[in-house]
Amino acid sequence: MNRFIFKFFVLLAMSIGSGLLGSRIGLNLQQSIAISIFSVSILGTLFFWDFRLSFAFLGTSVLLLTRTIDLENLIKSASLEVILFLVGMMVLIGLLKESGFFAWLISLILRMRRLTAKKFLISISIISALLACAVDEVTSIIFMVAAILEISDYFEVNPIPFIISSVLTTNIGSAGTVLGNPIGILIATKSGLTFEDFILKAFPLMLVCLAATIILVCLWYRRPLKEFDRKIKEMGANDILIKLISVPPEKRLKIALGIFGFTSFFIGLHHRLELMWDLQPNTILLIIPLISSGCVMIWRWQRARSYIEKDVEWWTLLFFLLLFAQAGTLKYTGATDIFAQKLSSFVGHNPLALRGVILWGSAIGSSVLDNVVLVAAFIPIIQSFQGMNFNLQPLWWALLFGGCFGGNITMVGSTANIVALGILEKEKHLKINFFHWLGIGLIVGIVTTGIVWIFLSCVRLTN
Amino acid sequence: MKVKEVMTKVVKSLLPNMGAREALDALLNIEISGLPVIDEEGRLIGMFTEKDVLKSILPTYLESVGKFIYADDPKGIKTKVQDLAKIKVKDIMRKDVVTVGEDTALSEVARIMLTHKIRRMPVLNKDGKVVGIVARQDIVKGLVF
């Protein structure tokens, strides 16, 4: 209890301190209140994970009560379009799960023929990254950990190297498409970047970083790999694993895959369709998951309520909604314009230096903070660079890759890390030491962020 | 009618430091699916049921993975079954136990059972000590017959 009170006072002191510091650098009262309340949300996620929604509710109420923002602008800033997109995608993921799609993927991994340790490590790394691109990092990691635990149980080897490798590559893969991470859709809607932009620019860069990560984990875990190879030789082929689980290819699984394919296809073409039909940017991107999930709820009407109540993570989404509104308040009050000016002066108005600061700043920040919190704070600042003759596109990519890759640095850096370690602890009573993770996490974090830095410094990106 | 009139009064209980395997044997011997766990001072600290044993040996991510069929018993489950001899009742018991007082009306007990989706509950006296256990079947018998 004493620790709880201590942390609460630290949160309060730091939040008030950030407001006071803001007023010292020239922020007015409204801007200082906005920065203080946003600090409560950031620090709330750091110190009081279970209470973060309570802090977001109370903080947003204070913003309205103090007239820091009005109701109309608060709702405008809440990014309802992003929330609705995520709701639609969560319903679709619920359908895929219920239809056995993910269990089917696990059975495919278990059926791997002529298994060798390196082949296993490379395969799970590639599948982790691609699955994170197609669904999202948190959904993806659960199935990957399940498959890894079954295989490591069978061959009686330590699962930790494979789980860490899978988590690292999941975080890498989450930067590859709009669907990989909530920050992907958030950046896409705020920046005007399309799904095609992600596929043409972010995806290939993600593949390069994935290849680098695979090389690094193969080197780092060469001893566990040798041990695994020895066990494979000793125990022979994985005959039992091959038939361990089955998923009947029922009609429902095929329809579910068809709906997901339809959704992905139209999300992929959203920009062209919007141009062809003269629609506002991102209209198709945002409505396709709604159309698909609407159809799912008609088809599976007996389960419709369950999809919405159980598969949609309202706790997280409500936090995002209020967080976006609070970040919008920073912009509404003009606080982010001042931050942008200060940041621009700090880097001597040098675009390359600014990219570096945003990339490394967001990577270091997301190694300890929820990347959505961090990106929500950075977005209005990047928008404020619009009037300062900066090319914004490299800054958006810097934010995306920094936010995703920084999560690899520490074991609490991303939700995927926390979910995977939670399963490992429950299933195997194994706890990973902070520094054990930091060893490989820091190397992967620095190398992959470094690759992105080189890319952003050398390649000309235009809006 | 009050719950004390239909509850099973002789309550066998388990100690938190008892081995999980030994406790499971006790459940199977007296053909009951769950027993209260009581500390040395006589306070109720949890419930140990067959469901808790199954939950502890099957993977925790089952629900997240979705629909599939086990064609064989995975090695991990077999290992966890063997490990039951090494773990204690307190490691797998359910700690958030719903209880009722001995003077609670049967309809109220039935309401609690339905809303909390539970099959049996420990019955406590005014001092907070376990004096009995009431199962769904006891309530149905008491209300209908």
GROMACS .gro file of C-alpha atoms in nm, chain B residues 94-142:
model
   49
  557ARG     CA    1  -0.950  -2.086  -0.658
  558LYS     CA    2  -0.900  -1.799  -0.415
  559ASP     CA    3  -1.207  -1.585  -0.487
  560VAL     CA    4  -1.465  -1.806  -0.319
  561VAL     CA    5  -1.831  -1.710  -0.300
  562THR     CA    6  -1.975  -1.808   0.040
  563VAL     CA    7  -2.313  -1.786   0.217
  564GLY     CA    8  -2.413  -1.755   0.581
  565GLU     CA    9  -2.590  -2.051   0.743
  566ASP     CA   10  -2.917  -1.854   0.781
  567THR     CA   11  -2.940  -1.758   0.413
  568ALA     CA   12  -3.270  -1.844   0.239
  569LEU     CA   13  -3.259  -2.119  -0.023
  570SER     CA   14  -3.388  -1.886  -0.297
  571GLU     CA   15  -3.104  -1.644  -0.225
  572VAL     CA   16  -2.850  -1.928  -0.243
  573ALA     CA   17  -3.009  -2.039  -0.574
  574ARG     CA   18  -2.985  -1.680  -0.703
  575ILE     CA   19  -2.616  -1.656  -0.608
  576MET     CA   20  -2.542  -1.994  -0.771
  577LEU     CA   21  -2.710  -1.893  -1.096
  578THR     CA   22  -2.563  -1.545  -1.120
  579HIS     CA   23  -2.211  -1.660  -1.028
  580LYS     CA   24  -2.237  -1.981  -1.233
  581ILE     CA   25  -2.120  -2.203  -0.946
  582ARG     CA   26  -2.226  -2.554  -0.838
  583ARG     CA   27  -2.138  -2.557  -0.469
  584MET     CA   28  -2.060  -2.308  -0.196
  585PRO     CA   29  -1.911  -2.324   0.152
  586VAL     CA   30  -2.153  -2.220   0.428
  587LEU     CA   31  -2.007  -2.004   0.707
  588ASN     CA   32  -2.128  -1.942   1.063
  589LYS     CA   33  -2.131  -1.601   1.231
  590ASP     CA   34  -1.763  -1.639   1.327
  591GLY     CA   35  -1.666  -1.694   0.966
  592LYS     CA   36  -1.586  -2.064   1.015
  593VAL     CA   37  -1.694  -2.323   0.758
  594VAL     CA   38  -1.985  -2.526   0.897
  595GLY     CA   39  -2.107  -2.694   0.582
  596ILE     CA   40  -2.114  -2.710   0.208
  597VAL     CA   41  -2.419  -2.671  -0.012
  598ALA     CA   42  -2.449  -2.809  -0.363
  599ARG     CA   43  -2.694  -2.721  -0.640
  600GLN     CA   44  -2.863  -3.057  -0.592
  601ASP     CA   45  -2.930  -2.975  -0.221
  602ILE     CA   46  -3.101  -2.651  -0.321
  603VAL     CA   47  -3.317  -2.819  -0.587
  604LYS     CA   48  -3.419  -3.088  -0.338
  605GLY     CA   49  -3.494  -2.830  -0.069
   0.00000   0.00000   0.00000
